[in-house]
mmCIF file of C-alpha atoms in Angstrom:
data_model
loop_
_atom_site.group_PDB
_atom_site.id
_atom_site.type_symbol
_atom_site.label_atom_id
_atom_site.label_comp_id
_atom_site.label_asym_id
_atom_site.label_seq_id
_atom_site.Cartn_x
_atom_site.Cartn_y
_atom_site.Cartn_z
ATOM 1 C CA UNK D 22 0.056 -0.210 -0.024
ATOM 2 C CA UNK D 23 0.951 3.412 -0.910
ATOM 3 C CA UNK D 24 0.776 4.637 2.978
ATOM 4 C CA UNK D 25 4.136 6.386 4.209
ATOM 5 C CA UNK D 26 3.904 5.659 8.288
ATOM 6 C CA UNK D 27 5.424 9.207 9.117
ATOM 7 C CA UNK D 28 5.054 9.846 13.129
ATOM 8 C CA UNK D 29 3.282 8.025 15.898
ATOM 9 C CA UNK D 30 0.855 10.136 17.163
ATOM 10 C CA UNK D 31 -0.196 10.322 20.895
ATOM 11 C CA UNK D 32 -3.036 8.189 22.214
ATOM 12 C CA UNK D 33 -6.356 10.091 23.214
ATOM 13 C CA UNK D 34 -4.913 8.906 26.881
ATOM 14 C CA UNK D 35 -1.866 10.593 26.600
ATOM 15 C CA UNK D 36 -2.904 13.286 25.180
ATOM 16 C CA UNK D 37 -5.750 14.060 28.315
ATOM 17 C CA UNK D 38 -2.872 13.621 30.514
ATOM 18 C CA UNK D 39 -1.041 15.770 29.280
ATOM 19 C CA UNK D 40 -3.479 18.401 29.268
ATOM 20 C CA UNK D 41 -5.825 17.402 31.737
ATOM 21 C CA UNK D 42 -9.413 18.735 32.266
ATOM 22 C CA UNK D 43 -9.526 20.385 35.656
ATOM 23 C CA UNK D 44 -11.945 19.118 38.544
ATOM 24 C CA UNK D 45 -13.929 22.407 38.289
ATOM 25 C CA UNK D 46 -14.677 22.269 34.550
ATOM 26 C CA UNK D 47 -14.779 18.676 34.792
ATOM 27 C CA UNK D 48 -18.149 19.857 36.841
ATOM 28 C CA UNK D 49 -18.926 22.857 34.426
ATOM 29 C CA UNK D 50 -19.562 19.814 31.567
ATOM 30 C CA UNK D 51 -21.620 17.728 34.062
ATOM 31 C CA UNK D 52 -24.041 20.367 34.432
ATOM 32 C CA UNK D 53 -24.333 21.796 31.059
ATOM 33 C CA UNK D 54 -24.223 18.017 29.655
ATOM 34 C CA UNK D 55 -27.536 17.427 31.899
ATOM 35 C CA UNK D 56 -29.098 20.506 30.736
ATOM 36 C CA UNK D 57 -28.926 19.999 27.362
ATOM 37 C CA UNK D 58 -30.217 16.185 27.537
ATOM 38 C CA UNK D 59 -33.329 17.897 29.260
ATOM 39 C CA UNK D 60 -33.950 19.749 25.845
ATOM 40 C CA UNK D 61 -33.542 16.146 23.909
ATOM 41 C CA UNK D 62 -35.352 14.296 26.178
ATOM 42 C CA UNK D 63 -38.409 16.852 26.086
ATOM 43 C CA UNK D 64 -38.073 17.406 29.988
ATOM 44 C CA UNK D 65 -36.752 20.998 29.154
ATOM 45 C CA UNK D 66 -38.875 23.509 26.422
ATOM 46 C CA UNK D 67 -35.329 25.638 26.410
ATOM 47 C CA UNK D 68 -34.107 25.676 22.666
ATOM 48 C CA UNK D 69 -30.614 24.878 21.751
ATOM 49 C CA UNK D 70 -28.730 27.510 19.425
ATOM 50 C CA UNK D 71 -25.795 26.196 18.134
ATOM 51 C CA UNK D 72 -23.576 28.940 16.785
ATOM 52 C CA UNK D 73 -19.943 29.625 15.631
ATOM 53 C CA UNK D 74 -17.576 30.061 13.208
ATOM 54 C CA UNK D 75 -17.571 27.300 9.866
ATOM 55 C CA UNK D 76 -13.973 26.614 11.049
ATOM 56 C CA UNK D 77 -12.359 27.170 14.169
ATOM 57 C CA UNK D 78 -9.191 28.591 12.633
ATOM 58 C CA UNK D 79 -7.287 30.677 15.118
ATOM 59 C CA UNK D 80 -7.680 30.197 18.914
ATOM 60 C CA UNK D 81 -7.505 33.776 19.831
ATOM 61 C CA UNK D 82 -10.773 35.013 17.478
ATOM 62 C CA UNK D 83 -12.391 31.676 18.172
ATOM 63 C CA UNK D 84 -12.273 33.039 22.340
ATOM 64 C CA UNK D 85 -12.994 36.668 21.700
ATOM 65 C CA UNK D 86 -15.986 35.372 19.605
ATOM 66 C CA UNK D 87 -17.318 32.840 22.200
ATOM 67 C CA UNK D 88 -16.596 35.392 25.485
ATOM 68 C CA UNK D 89 -19.099 37.920 23.247
ATOM 69 C CA UNK D 90 -21.482 34.925 23.815
ATOM 70 C CA UNK D 91 -21.090 34.978 27.556
ATOM 71 C CA UNK D 92 -23.451 37.956 28.101
ATOM 72 C CA UNK D 93 -26.149 36.994 25.410
ATOM 73 C CA UNK D 94 -26.154 33.360 27.348
ATOM 74 C CA UNK D 95 -27.402 35.364 30.564
ATOM 75 C CA UNK D 96 -30.227 37.456 28.803
ATOM 76 C CA UNK D 97 -31.466 34.466 26.919
ATOM 77 C CA UNK D 98 -30.544 31.920 29.752
ATOM 78 C CA UNK D 99 -34.217 30.905 30.847
ATOM 79 C CA UNK D 100 -35.471 30.425 26.942
ATOM 80 C CA UNK D 101 -32.250 29.076 25.339
ATOM 81 C CA UNK D 102 -29.180 27.228 25.746
ATOM 82 C CA UNK D 103 -26.369 28.472 23.352
ATOM 83 C CA UNK D 104 -23.560 25.947 22.834
ATOM 84 C CA UNK D 105 -20.398 27.501 20.767
ATOM 85 C CA UNK D 106 -19.504 26.090 17.295
ATOM 86 C CA UNK D 107 -15.568 25.301 17.908
ATOM 87 C CA UNK D 108 -15.086 23.001 14.531
ATOM 88 C CA UNK D 109 -11.606 22.179 14.407
ATOM 89 C CA UNK D 110 -12.218 19.137 11.722
ATOM 90 C CA UNK D 111 -13.511 20.478 8.288
ATOM 91 C CA UNK D 112 -14.795 17.847 5.386
ATOM 92 C CA UNK D 113 -13.553 18.885 2.120
ATOM 93 C CA UNK D 114 -15.724 17.621 -0.622
ATOM 94 C CA UNK D 115 -12.521 17.192 -3.095
ATOM 95 C CA UNK D 116 -9.859 16.816 -0.535
ATOM 96 C CA UNK D 117 -8.758 19.851 -1.367
ATOM 97 C CA UNK D 118 -8.308 23.088 0.636
ATOM 98 C CA UNK D 119 -8.009 23.851 4.685
ATOM 99 C CA UNK D 120 -9.174 20.698 6.620
ATOM 100 C CA UNK D 121 -8.942 22.529 10.030
ATOM 101 C CA UNK D 122 -7.054 23.393 13.039
ATOM 102 C CA UNK D 123 -6.154 19.221 13.784
ATOM 103 C CA UNK D 124 -4.586 19.149 10.138
ATOM 104 C CA UNK D 125 -3.388 22.994 9.893
ATOM 105 C CA UNK D 126 -2.766 24.886 13.441
ATOM 106 C CA UNK D 127 -1.593 27.306 11.082
ATOM 107 C CA UNK D 128 -3.572 27.813 8.165
ATOM 108 C CA UNK D 129 -0.684 28.626 5.649
ATOM 109 C CA UNK D 130 1.820 25.983 6.932
ATOM 110 C CA UNK D 131 1.898 22.184 6.168
ATOM 111 C CA UNK D 132 -0.264 20.298 7.738
ATOM 112 C CA UNK D 133 1.049 19.231 11.155
ATOM 113 C CA UNK D 134 -1.025 16.546 13.225
ATOM 114 C CA UNK D 135 0.971 16.396 16.479
ATOM 115 C CA UNK D 136 0.889 19.944 16.822
ATOM 116 C CA UNK D 137 -2.666 20.217 15.760
ATOM 117 C CA UNK D 138 -3.870 17.406 18.184
ATOM 118 C CA UNK D 139 -2.458 19.947 21.136
ATOM 119 C CA UNK D 140 -4.307 23.084 19.129
ATOM 120 C CA UNK D 141 -7.638 21.225 18.996
ATOM 121 C CA UNK D 142 -7.623 20.450 22.910
ATOM 122 C CA UNK D 143 -6.224 23.359 24.077
ATOM 123 C CA UNK D 144 -8.463 25.567 22.033
ATOM 124 C CA UNK D 145 -12.136 23.323 23.197
ATOM 125 C CA UNK D 146 -10.821 23.711 26.894
ATOM 126 C CA UNK D 147 -9.451 27.311 26.517
ATOM 127 C CA UNK D 148 -13.327 27.878 24.995
ATOM 128 C CA UNK D 149 -14.540 26.167 28.422
ATOM 129 C CA UNK D 150 -12.427 27.542 30.934
ATOM 130 C CA UNK D 151 -13.137 31.274 29.465
ATOM 131 C CA UNK D 152 -16.526 31.157 29.195
ATOM 132 C CA UNK D 153 -18.224 28.050 31.247
ATOM 133 C CA UNK D 154 -19.874 26.979 27.776
ATOM 134 C CA UNK D 155 -19.094 23.876 26.786
ATOM 135 C CA UNK D 156 -18.625 22.876 23.131
ATOM 136 C CA UNK D 157 -19.881 21.409 20.097
ATOM 137 C CA UNK D 158 -17.426 20.237 17.071
ATOM 138 C CA UNK D 159 -17.960 17.428 13.934
ATOM 139 C CA UNK D 160 -16.530 13.386 14.641
ATOM 140 C CA UNK D 161 -15.082 13.996 11.172
ATOM 141 C CA UNK D 162 -12.254 11.315 12.100
ATOM 142 C CA UNK D 163 -14.168 8.573 14.812
ATOM 143 C CA UNK D 164 -10.799 7.383 16.197
ATOM 144 C CA UNK D 165 -10.281 11.002 16.960
ATOM 145 C CA UNK D 166 -13.182 11.769 19.198
ATOM 146 C CA UNK D 167 -11.925 10.365 22.688
ATOM 147 C CA UNK D 168 -9.473 13.896 22.379
ATOM 148 C CA UNK D 169 -12.157 15.807 23.118
ATOM 149 C CA UNK D 170 -15.009 13.662 24.209
ATOM 150 C CA UNK D 171 -14.390 14.974 27.731
ATOM 151 C CA UNK D 172 -15.069 19.188 26.456
ATOM 152 C CA UNK D 173 -17.867 18.697 24.305
ATOM 153 C CA UNK D 174 -21.153 18.693 24.943
ATOM 154 C CA UNK D 175 -22.510 18.331 21.655
ATOM 155 C CA UNK D 176 -21.308 16.697 18.174
ATOM 156 C CA UNK D 177 -22.389 16.107 14.836
ATOM 157 C CA UNK D 178 -21.819 13.849 12.306
ATOM 158 C CA UNK D 179 -21.566 15.414 8.791
ATOM 159 C CA UNK D 180 -23.527 14.892 5.161
ATOM 160 C CA UNK D 181 -20.740 13.133 3.952
ATOM 161 C CA UNK D 182 -19.990 10.627 6.952
ATOM 162 C CA UNK D 183 -23.569 9.888 7.845
ATOM 163 C CA UNK D 184 -23.865 6.406 5.636
ATOM 164 C CA UNK D 185 -20.376 5.252 6.903
ATOM 165 C CA UNK D 186 -20.431 2.601 9.562
ATOM 166 C CA UNK D 187 -17.821 3.347 11.586
ATOM 167 C CA UNK D 188 -19.338 6.707 12.552
ATOM 168 C CA UNK D 189 -22.618 5.441 13.364
ATOM 169 C CA UNK D 190 -21.229 2.085 15.559
ATOM 170 C CA UNK D 191 -19.007 4.859 17.356
ATOM 171 C CA UNK D 192 -21.971 7.649 18.047
ATOM 172 C CA UNK D 193 -23.273 4.687 19.758
ATOM 173 C CA UNK D 194 -21.026 4.781 22.257
ATOM 174 C CA UNK D 195 -21.215 9.091 22.935
ATOM 175 C CA UNK D 196 -22.995 10.117 26.120
ATOM 176 C CA UNK D 197 -23.873 13.334 24.810
ATOM 177 C CA UNK D 198 -26.353 14.475 21.825
ATOM 178 C CA UNK D 199 -24.612 13.816 18.655
ATOM 179 C CA UNK D 200 -26.745 15.215 15.564
ATOM 180 C CA UNK D 201 -26.746 13.037 12.283
ATOM 181 C CA UNK D 202 -27.352 15.069 9.069
ATOM 182 C CA UNK D 203 -28.894 14.473 6.341
ATOM 183 C CA UNK D 204 -26.619 13.258 3.515
ATOM 184 C CA UNK D 205 -26.064 15.604 0.303
ATOM 185 C CA UNK D 206 -28.500 13.333 -1.722
ATOM 186 C CA UNK D 207 -30.982 14.329 0.678
ATOM 187 C CA UNK D 208 -32.060 11.257 1.885
ATOM 188 C CA UNK D 209 -34.257 11.344 5.111
ATOM 189 C CA UNK D 210 -34.202 7.515 5.416
ATOM 190 C CA UNK D 211 -30.279 7.299 5.482
ATOM 191 C CA UNK D 212 -30.364 9.797 8.142
ATOM 192 C CA UNK D 213 -32.902 7.896 10.344
ATOM 193 C CA UNK D 214 -30.977 4.738 9.418
ATOM 194 C CA UNK D 215 -28.099 6.236 10.801
ATOM 195 C CA UNK D 216 -30.102 7.166 14.243
ATOM 196 C CA UNK D 217 -31.575 3.741 14.414
ATOM 197 C CA UNK D 218 -28.061 2.920 14.323
ATOM 198 C CA UNK D 219 -26.610 5.195 17.114
ATOM 199 C CA UNK D 220 -29.151 4.443 19.199
ATOM 200 C CA UNK D 221 -28.718 0.630 19.158
ATOM 201 C CA UNK D 222 -25.881 -1.193 21.135
ATOM 202 C CA UNK D 223 -22.529 -2.771 19.045
ATOM 203 C CA UNK D 224 -19.425 -4.433 19.312
ATOM 204 C CA UNK D 225 -16.886 -3.666 16.862
ATOM 205 C CA UNK D 226 -13.050 -2.596 16.349
ATOM 206 C CA UNK D 227 -11.912 0.633 17.517
ATOM 207 C CA UNK D 228 -8.452 1.418 18.082
ATOM 208 C CA UNK D 229 -6.809 -1.804 17.816
ATOM 209 C CA UNK D 230 -9.570 -3.180 20.476
ATOM 210 C CA UNK D 231 -12.695 -4.723 20.691
ATOM 211 C CA UNK D 232 -15.551 -2.633 21.722
ATOM 212 C CA UNK D 233 -18.742 -2.766 23.233
ATOM 213 C CA UNK D 234 -21.510 0.399 22.909
ATOM 214 C CA UNK D 235 -24.255 0.973 24.840
ATOM 215 C CA UNK D 236 -26.507 3.101 22.762
ATOM 216 C CA UNK D 237 -26.705 6.679 22.446
ATOM 217 C CA UNK D 238 -30.721 7.839 23.299
ATOM 218 C CA UNK D 239 -29.742 11.073 22.199
ATOM 219 C CA UNK D 240 -28.717 10.810 18.899
ATOM 220 C CA UNK D 241 -31.076 12.875 16.330
ATOM 221 C CA UNK D 242 -31.175 14.013 13.033
ATOM 222 C CA UNK D 243 -29.857 17.533 11.664
ATOM 223 C CA UNK D 244 -31.772 18.821 8.793
ATOM 224 C CA UNK D 245 -29.210 20.896 6.587
ATOM 225 C CA UNK D 246 -30.890 20.678 3.018
ATOM 226 C CA UNK D 247 -29.466 18.944 -0.297
ATOM 227 C CA UNK D 248 -28.084 19.084 -3.664
ATOM 228 C CA UNK D 249 -30.235 17.309 -6.809
ATOM 229 C CA UNK D 250 -28.039 15.765 -9.310
ATOM 230 C CA UNK D 251 -27.458 19.618 -11.459
ATOM 231 C CA UNK D 252 -25.691 20.563 -7.764
ATOM 232 C CA UNK D 253 -28.383 22.701 -7.077
ATOM 233 C CA UNK D 254 -29.423 23.233 -3.452
ATOM 234 C CA UNK D 255 -32.956 22.275 -2.480
ATOM 235 C CA UNK D 256 -33.730 22.980 1.393
ATOM 236 C CA UNK D 257 -35.850 21.074 3.637
ATOM 237 C CA UNK D 258 -36.261 23.741 6.787
ATOM 238 C CA UNK D 259 -40.078 24.511 5.423
ATOM 239 C CA UNK D 260 -42.884 23.613 7.855
ATOM 240 C CA UNK D 261 -43.916 20.604 4.817
ATOM 241 C CA UNK D 262 -39.989 19.278 5.422
ATOM 242 C CA UNK D 263 -40.907 19.346 9.066
ATOM 243 C CA UNK D 264 -43.874 17.665 9.248
ATOM 244 C CA UNK D 265 -42.683 14.798 6.765
ATOM 245 C CA UNK D 266 -39.802 14.533 8.769
ATOM 246 C CA UNK D 267 -42.329 14.051 12.034
ATOM 247 C CA UNK D 268 -44.378 11.307 10.119
ATOM 248 C CA UNK D 269 -41.049 9.502 9.647
ATOM 249 C CA UNK D 270 -40.286 9.774 13.252
ATOM 250 C CA UNK D 271 -43.865 8.298 13.719
ATOM 251 C CA UNK D 272 -43.043 4.656 11.917
ATOM 252 C CA UNK D 273 -39.634 4.029 13.585
ATOM 253 C CA UNK D 274 -39.387 3.160 17.211
ATOM 254 C CA UNK D 275 -36.636 5.578 18.188
ATOM 255 C CA UNK D 276 -36.051 7.175 21.621
ATOM 256 C CA UNK D 277 -36.076 10.981 21.915
ATOM 257 C CA UNK D 278 -36.944 11.743 18.228
ATOM 258 C CA UNK D 279 -35.299 15.316 17.724
ATOM 259 C CA UNK D 280 -34.235 17.656 14.986
ATOM 260 C CA UNK D 281 -31.801 20.588 14.439
ATOM 261 C CA UNK D 282 -32.586 22.646 11.423
ATOM 262 C CA UNK D 283 -28.990 23.804 10.181
ATOM 263 C CA UNK D 284 -29.602 27.420 8.618
ATOM 264 C CA UNK D 285 -26.639 27.715 6.344
ATOM 265 C CA UNK D 286 -25.189 24.949 4.059
ATOM 266 C CA UNK D 287 -27.618 23.529 1.324
ATOM 267 C CA UNK D 288 -30.628 25.279 3.161
ATOM 268 C CA UNK D 289 -29.641 28.837 2.513
ATOM 269 C CA UNK D 290 -27.361 27.737 -0.885
ATOM 270 C CA UNK D 291 -24.224 29.125 1.583
ATOM 271 C CA UNK D 292 -25.920 33.023 1.149
ATOM 272 C CA UNK D 293 -25.231 33.489 4.902
ATOM 273 C CA UNK D 294 -27.552 36.623 5.399
ATOM 274 C CA UNK D 295 -29.861 33.864 4.419
ATOM 275 C CA UNK D 296 -29.689 32.240 8.153
ATOM 276 C CA UNK D 297 -31.829 35.076 9.921
ATOM 277 C CA UNK D 298 -34.753 34.565 7.625
ATOM 278 C CA UNK D 299 -34.561 30.902 7.803
ATOM 279 C CA UNK D 300 -34.435 30.623 11.221
ATOM 280 C CA UNK D 301 -37.331 32.599 11.743
ATOM 281 C CA UNK D 302 -39.316 30.757 9.328
ATOM 282 C CA UNK D 303 -38.523 27.593 11.654
ATOM 283 C CA UNK D 304 -39.622 29.448 14.817
ATOM 284 C CA UNK D 305 -42.787 30.701 13.219
ATOM 285 C CA UNK D 306 -43.216 26.140 12.001
ATOM 286 C CA UNK D 307 -42.714 25.464 15.503
ATOM 287 C CA UNK D 308 -45.246 28.028 16.781
ATOM 288 C CA UNK D 309 -47.908 27.051 13.992
ATOM 289 C CA UNK D 310 -47.385 23.254 15.002
ATOM 290 C CA UNK D 311 -47.389 21.359 18.179
ATOM 291 C CA UNK D 312 -45.710 18.051 16.575
ATOM 292 C CA UNK D 313 -42.959 20.773 15.341
ATOM 293 C CA UNK D 314 -42.181 22.554 18.156
ATOM 294 C CA UNK D 315 -42.226 19.348 20.288
ATOM 295 C CA UNK D 316 -39.700 17.917 17.463
ATOM 296 C CA UNK D 317 -37.518 20.953 16.928
ATOM 297 C CA UNK D 318 -35.207 21.195 19.584
ATOM 298 C CA UNK D 319 -32.611 23.704 18.187
ATOM 299 C CA UNK D 320 -30.790 25.658 15.118
ATOM 300 C CA UNK D 321 -27.583 25.821 14.085
ATOM 301 C CA UNK D 322 -25.825 29.037 12.401
ATOM 302 C CA UNK D 323 -22.624 29.658 10.717
ATOM 303 C CA UNK D 324 -21.447 32.884 12.607
ATOM 304 C CA UNK D 325 -18.238 34.988 13.491
ATOM 305 C CA UNK D 326 -16.757 38.254 14.514
ATOM 306 C CA UNK D 327 -16.767 39.735 11.033
ATOM 307 C CA UNK D 328 -19.314 38.516 8.064
ATOM 308 C CA UNK D 329 -18.680 36.807 4.861
ATOM 309 C CA UNK D 330 -15.665 34.639 4.263
ATOM 310 C CA UNK D 331 -11.968 35.202 3.389
ATOM 311 C CA UNK D 332 -8.849 33.256 1.310
ATOM 312 C CA UNK D 333 -6.206 31.811 3.440
ATOM 313 C CA UNK D 334 -3.439 34.698 4.074
ATOM 314 C CA UNK D 335 -5.974 37.580 3.793
ATOM 315 C CA UNK D 336 -5.660 38.181 7.929
ATOM 316 C CA UNK D 337 -8.969 39.960 8.672
ATOM 317 C CA UNK D 338 -9.428 39.110 12.424
ATOM 318 C CA UNK D 339 -12.407 37.163 12.899
ATOM 319 C CA UNK D 340 -13.522 36.293 9.321
ATOM 320 C CA UNK D 341 -14.027 32.702 8.494
ATOM 321 C CA UNK D 342 -11.245 30.941 6.120
ATOM 322 C CA UNK D 343 -14.233 28.108 4.872
ATOM 323 C CA UNK D 344 -17.783 28.920 4.443
ATOM 324 C CA UNK D 345 -19.199 32.661 4.736
ATOM 325 C CA UNK D 346 -20.645 33.168 8.024
ATOM 326 C CA UNK D 347 -23.098 35.658 9.884
ATOM 327 C CA UNK D 348 -21.476 38.732 11.622
ATOM 328 C CA UNK D 349 -21.424 39.155 14.966
ATOM 329 C CA UNK D 350 -23.533 42.218 15.314
ATOM 330 C CA UNK D 351 -26.579 40.218 13.209
ATOM 331 C CA UNK D 352 -25.987 36.885 15.047
ATOM 332 C CA UNK D 353 -26.221 38.653 18.532
ATOM 333 C CA UNK D 354 -29.302 40.633 17.412
ATOM 334 C CA UNK D 355 -30.811 36.841 15.965
ATOM 335 C CA UNK D 356 -30.220 35.038 19.061
ATOM 336 C CA UNK D 357 -32.539 38.044 20.942
ATOM 337 C CA UNK D 358 -35.180 37.214 18.369
ATOM 338 C CA UNK D 359 -35.048 33.542 18.615
ATOM 339 C CA UNK D 360 -35.921 34.615 22.123
ATOM 340 C CA UNK D 361 -38.699 36.548 21.270
ATOM 341 C CA UNK D 362 -39.892 34.272 19.318
ATOM 342 C CA UNK D 363 -40.034 31.141 21.026
ATOM 343 C CA UNK D 364 -43.151 29.619 22.609
#
């Protein structure tokens, strides 16, 4: 095989030992996990707002951004739980381009996975330490999830990964909510099959071990829009889409039927400012029908300090180097509008 084994990387246990989670932060995570869990189970009527940069490429800018969420969270705490997006692994459709902080701690330099592992743990831990808000990240590489699993309160499985067996089985061993996105084709049955798998228990090979997982009852769906055979985006956040998903959930024996709507990606056709309108439409659908209100537990928004995006090397502080994001002023206003628009 044409695999060149370059450097043996430390295991998750070794990285955790090198950068341990302080006891007080572990307590913060335990409390936050319980609050978020109750939203998914229906014990709490709070609404999840999973918000932050498309890619967490710069530690100082990301921590600046997440610190701005703290006073906002305090003002909406009776209605909303904010979960900062700290996405350090980025899927690339063609395999080209910036693959995230894990690959490139410095986006302008060559990949360095060892430094990347340190960088992603340091960033997540700093966010929790400075804000008290535990984080969300994408499980792009299932074997890497334990580098951060003691810090994250939410995990997403992307549209290109949701059909993968290993992602589904590892998701069944996660102890926090894990959202399974619909595939880029838009096939809702694929997404729901993934939830079935993640909620079940399994035995499989993981990091050289035979492992057993108990199943994750908090596994749920994320609607992120789709792309047809002509490359055109097809949104799936409309009322009719939400009713259809509710009906499909009703045909399956799943625990905690829940959905998060991703307001960007193919739902917005990456027109980042449309996230405001999409979010308000989803809130209207929740007010219109109790079954939608009971099922739609939150919204996912791509947001950073500066609106839009830039190319690697342009150095505009707090501006995305991957997909375009909503700017801070619009994001702050939108969170308050979400709080006002909830049932």
